[in-house]
PDB file of C-alpha atoms in Angstrom:
ATOM      1  CA  MET A   1     -21.695 -15.574   0.239  1.00 82.00           C
ATOM      2  CA  ASP A   2     -21.457 -14.419   3.855  1.00 92.00           C
ATOM      3  CA  ALA A   3     -17.684 -14.164   4.250  1.00 95.00           C
ATOM      4  CA  VAL A   4     -14.470 -14.350   2.229  1.00 96.00           C
ATOM      5  CA  ARG A   5     -10.846 -14.841   3.250  1.00 96.00           C
ATOM      6  CA  ILE A   6      -9.205 -11.458   3.635  1.00 96.00           C
ATOM      7  CA  ASP A   7      -6.278 -12.335   1.362  1.00 95.00           C
ATOM      8  CA  LYS A   8      -8.703 -13.220  -1.449  1.00 96.00           C
ATOM      9  CA  TRP A   9     -10.726 -10.066  -0.887  1.00 96.00           C
ATOM     10  CA  LEU A  10      -7.633  -7.824  -0.929  1.00 96.00           C
ATOM     11  CA  TRP A  11      -6.527  -9.460  -4.172  1.00 96.00           C
ATOM     12  CA  ALA A  12     -10.000  -9.214  -5.741  1.00 96.00           C
ATOM     13  CA  SER A  13     -10.327  -5.553  -4.737  1.00 96.00           C
ATOM     14  CA  ARG A  14      -6.946  -4.872  -6.393  1.00 95.00           C
ATOM     15  CA  PHE A  15      -5.042  -3.560  -3.392  1.00 95.00           C
ATOM     16  CA  TYR A  16      -2.351  -6.161  -4.103  1.00 94.00           C
ATOM     17  CA  LYS A  17      -1.311  -7.491  -7.491  1.00 94.00           C
ATOM     18  CA  THR A  18      -1.089 -11.144  -6.462  1.00 95.00           C
ATOM     19  CA  ARG A  19      -2.647 -13.183  -3.721  1.00 95.00           C
ATOM     20  CA  ALA A  20       0.827 -14.087  -2.475  1.00 96.00           C
ATOM     21  CA  LEU A  21       1.545 -10.388  -1.886  1.00 95.00           C
ATOM     22  CA  ALA A  22      -1.735 -10.057   0.018  1.00 95.00           C
ATOM     23  CA  VAL A  23      -0.779 -13.036   2.198  1.00 96.00           C
ATOM     24  CA  LYS A  24       2.665 -11.556   2.864  1.00 95.00           C
ATOM     25  CA  ALA A  25       1.145  -8.186   3.807  1.00 95.00           C
ATOM     26  CA  CYS A  26      -1.130  -9.942   6.301  1.00 95.00           C
ATOM     27  CA  GLU A  27       1.782 -11.878   7.773  1.00 95.00           C
ATOM     28  CA  LEU A  28       3.862  -8.689   8.136  1.00 94.00           C
ATOM     29  CA  GLY A  29       1.039  -6.968  10.028  1.00 94.00           C
ATOM     30  CA  ARG A  30       0.235  -4.433   7.313  1.00 95.00           C
ATOM     31  CA  VAL A  31      -3.429  -5.423   7.247  1.00 96.00           C
ATOM     32  CA  LYS A  32      -5.809  -4.879  10.153  1.00 96.00           C
ATOM     33  CA  LEU A  33      -9.392  -6.050  10.318  1.00 95.00           C
ATOM     34  CA  ARG A  34     -11.542  -4.340  12.938  1.00 92.00           C
ATOM     35  CA  ASP A  35      -8.341  -2.782  14.397  1.00 91.00           C
ATOM     36  CA  LEU A  36      -6.747  -6.207  14.970  1.00 94.00           C
ATOM     37  CA  PRO A  37      -3.882  -7.701  12.946  1.00 94.00           C
ATOM     38  CA  ALA A  38      -5.392  -9.987  10.325  1.00 94.00           C
ATOM     39  CA  LYS A  39      -4.122 -13.413   9.402  1.00 95.00           C
ATOM     40  CA  PRO A  40      -4.618 -14.335   5.721  1.00 95.00           C
ATOM     41  CA  SER A  41      -7.318 -16.877   6.547  1.00 94.00           C
ATOM     42  CA  ARG A  42      -9.454 -14.487   8.591  1.00 95.00           C
ATOM     43  CA  ASP A  43     -12.920 -13.899   7.160  1.00 96.00           C
ATOM     44  CA  VAL A  44     -14.041 -10.450   6.090  1.00 96.00           C
ATOM     45  CA  LYS A  45     -17.754  -9.576   6.044  1.00 95.00           C
ATOM     46  CA  VAL A  46     -19.809  -6.727   4.632  1.00 96.00           C
ATOM     47  CA  GLY A  47     -19.581  -3.732   6.967  1.00 95.00           C
ATOM     48  CA  ASP A  48     -16.105  -4.514   8.308  1.00 95.00           C
ATOM     49  CA  ALA A  49     -13.417  -1.848   8.519  1.00 96.00           C
ATOM     50  CA  VAL A  50     -10.074  -2.776   6.959  1.00 96.00           C
ATOM     51  CA  THR A  51      -6.850  -0.801   7.421  1.00 96.00           C
ATOM     52  CA  LEU A  52      -4.032  -1.675   5.051  1.00 95.00           C
ATOM     53  CA  THR A  53      -0.682  -0.325   3.970  1.00 93.00           C
ATOM     54  CA  ASN A  54       0.824  -0.814   0.535  1.00 89.00           C
ATOM     55  CA  ASP A  55       3.160   1.118  -1.768  1.00 84.00           C
ATOM     56  CA  SER A  56       0.503   3.775  -2.384  1.00 84.00           C
ATOM     57  CA  GLY A  57       0.017   4.575   1.291  1.00 88.00           C
ATOM     58  CA  THR A  58      -2.284   3.660   4.147  1.00 93.00           C
ATOM     59  CA  TYR A  59      -5.933   3.026   3.350  1.00 95.00           C
ATOM     60  CA  VAL A  60      -8.882   2.790   5.730  1.00 96.00           C
ATOM     61  CA  VAL A  61     -11.801   1.229   3.867  1.00 96.00           C
ATOM     62  CA  ASP A  62     -15.271  -0.047   4.632  1.00 96.00           C
ATOM     63  CA  VAL A  63     -16.255  -3.335   2.978  1.00 96.00           C
ATOM     64  CA  LEU A  64     -19.358  -2.871   0.798  1.00 96.00           C
ATOM     65  CA  ALA A  65     -19.391  -6.169  -1.112  1.00 96.00           C
ATOM     66  CA  LEU A  66     -17.589  -9.502  -1.198  1.00 96.00           C
ATOM     67  CA  SER A  67     -15.784 -11.239  -4.029  1.00 95.00           C
ATOM     68  CA  ASP A  68     -13.212 -13.999  -4.246  1.00 92.00           C
ATOM     69  CA  VAL A  69     -12.478 -13.577  -7.965  1.00 95.00           C
ATOM     70  CA  ARG A  70     -10.450 -10.791  -9.520  1.00 95.00           C
ATOM     71  CA  GLY A  71     -12.420  -8.832 -12.062  1.00 93.00           C
ATOM     72  CA  PRO A  72     -12.166  -5.506 -13.858  1.00 96.00           C
ATOM     73  CA  ALA A  73     -10.999  -2.453 -11.930  1.00 95.00           C
ATOM     74  CA  ALA A  74     -14.431  -0.855 -12.209  1.00 95.00           C
ATOM     75  CA  VAL A  75     -15.983  -3.837 -10.425  1.00 95.00           C
ATOM     76  CA  ALA A  76     -13.197  -3.936  -7.828  1.00 95.00           C
ATOM     77  CA  GLN A  77     -13.877  -0.328  -6.827  1.00 95.00           C
ATOM     78  CA  THR A  78     -17.455  -1.233  -5.914  1.00 96.00           C
ATOM     79  CA  LEU A  79     -16.235  -3.684  -3.256  1.00 96.00           C
ATOM     80  CA  TYR A  80     -15.105  -0.958  -0.843  1.00 96.00           C
ATOM     81  CA  ARG A  81     -15.404   2.707   0.099  1.00 96.00           C
ATOM     82  CA  GLU A  82     -12.403   4.613   1.419  1.00 95.00           C
ATOM     83  CA  THR A  83     -13.094   6.880   4.380  1.00 95.00           C
ATOM     84  CA  GLU A  84     -12.773  10.626   3.919  1.00 96.00           C
ATOM     85  CA  ALA A  85     -10.136  10.864   6.650  1.00 95.00           C
ATOM     86  CA  SER A  86      -8.040   8.232   4.889  1.00 94.00           C
ATOM     87  CA  THR A  87      -8.244  10.056   1.558  1.00 94.00           C
ATOM     88  CA  ALA A  88      -7.259  13.368   3.158  1.00 95.00           C
ATOM     89  CA  ALA A  89      -4.327  11.782   5.015  1.00 93.00           C
ATOM     90  CA  ARG A  90      -2.982  10.125   1.840  1.00 92.00           C
ATOM     91  CA  LYS A  91      -3.234  13.399  -0.123  1.00 93.00           C
ATOM     92  CA  LYS A  92      -1.440  15.278   2.651  1.00 93.00           C
ATOM     93  CA  GLU A  93       1.302  12.633   2.745  1.00 89.00           C
ATOM     94  CA  GLU A  94       1.683  12.852  -1.041  1.00 88.00           C
ATOM     95  CA  GLU A  95       2.045  16.649  -0.871  1.00 90.00           C
ATOM     96  CA  LEU A  96       4.721  16.339   1.811  1.00 87.00           C
ATOM     97  CA  ARG A  97       6.557  13.796  -0.319  1.00 82.00           C
ATOM     98  CA  LYS A  98       6.422  16.065  -3.380  1.00 83.00           C
ATOM     99  CA  ASN A  99       7.669  19.098  -1.436  1.00 84.00           C
ATOM    100  CA  SER A 100      10.487  17.173   0.192  1.00 77.00           C
ATOM    101  CA  PRO A 101      14.007  18.252  -0.800  1.00 75.00           C
ATOM    102  CA  TRP A 102      14.798  14.588  -1.398  1.00 69.00           C
ATOM    103  CA  ALA A 103      11.939  14.096  -3.876  1.00 62.00           C
ATOM    104  CA  ASP A 104      14.076  14.766  -6.937  1.00 65.00           C
ATOM    105  CA  VAL A 105      17.118  12.812  -5.778  1.00 64.00           C
ATOM    106  CA  ASP A 106      17.592   9.529  -7.600  1.00 66.00           C
ATOM    107  CA  THR A 107      19.148   7.062  -5.161  1.00 68.00           C
ATOM    108  CA  ALA A 108      18.958   4.015  -7.432  1.00 73.00           C
ATOM    109  CA  GLY A 109      22.104   2.601  -8.961  1.00 81.00           C
ATOM    110  CA  ARG A 110      25.731   3.603  -8.750  1.00 87.00           C
ATOM    111  CA  PRO A 111      26.855   7.197  -8.353  1.00 85.00           C
ATOM    112  CA  SER A 112      27.810   8.996 -11.536  1.00 89.00           C
ATOM    113  CA  LYS A 113      31.243  10.509 -12.066  1.00 93.00           C
ATOM    114  CA  ARG A 114      29.874  13.881 -10.974  1.00 93.00           C
ATOM    115  CA  ASP A 115      28.296  12.331  -7.848  1.00 89.00           C
ATOM    116  CA  ARG A 116      31.582  10.620  -7.020  1.00 90.00           C
ATOM    117  CA  ARG A 117      33.440  13.952  -7.230  1.00 93.00           C
ATOM    118  CA  ASP A 118      30.881  15.595  -4.948  1.00 92.00           C
ATOM    119  CA  ILE A 119      31.224  12.748  -2.444  1.00 90.00           C
ATOM    120  CA  ASN A 120      35.002  13.018  -2.482  1.00 92.00           C
ATOM    121  CA  ARG A 121      34.797  16.800  -1.994  1.00 91.00           C
ATOM    122  CA  LEU A 122      32.496  16.328   1.006  1.00 90.00           C
ATOM    123  CA  ARG A 123      34.873  13.789   2.538  1.00 88.00           C
ATOM    124  CA  GLY A 124      37.803  16.147   2.074  1.00 86.00           C
ATOM    125  CA  ARG A 125      39.739  14.054  -0.416  1.00 80.00           C
TER     126      ARG A 125
END
């Protein structure tokens, strides 16, 4: 196997849970192959550099092996190697997120009765 579609490789290497999500990430420009935006059908080869963004952050990885089938996580981790700069940048970003004053604020759902009172007090009502 000389080359594999990038959407299949991203799915097989477990960066995205489904192949449809990998395709959508490519279409939205969140995946770059050799510093160029990658279409889902573009072929990835051993030695290529892939930059991708998902919920966990931005990864810069070197392709070590090819696969078009999704296997165990231990096998998926042998398909790529993340660069040291990428690992350091993600850890730094995670620390900033943890130390943010907004890290403990839950913004999901409706405001509670207490939140509503605080909002009304801020608005001067």
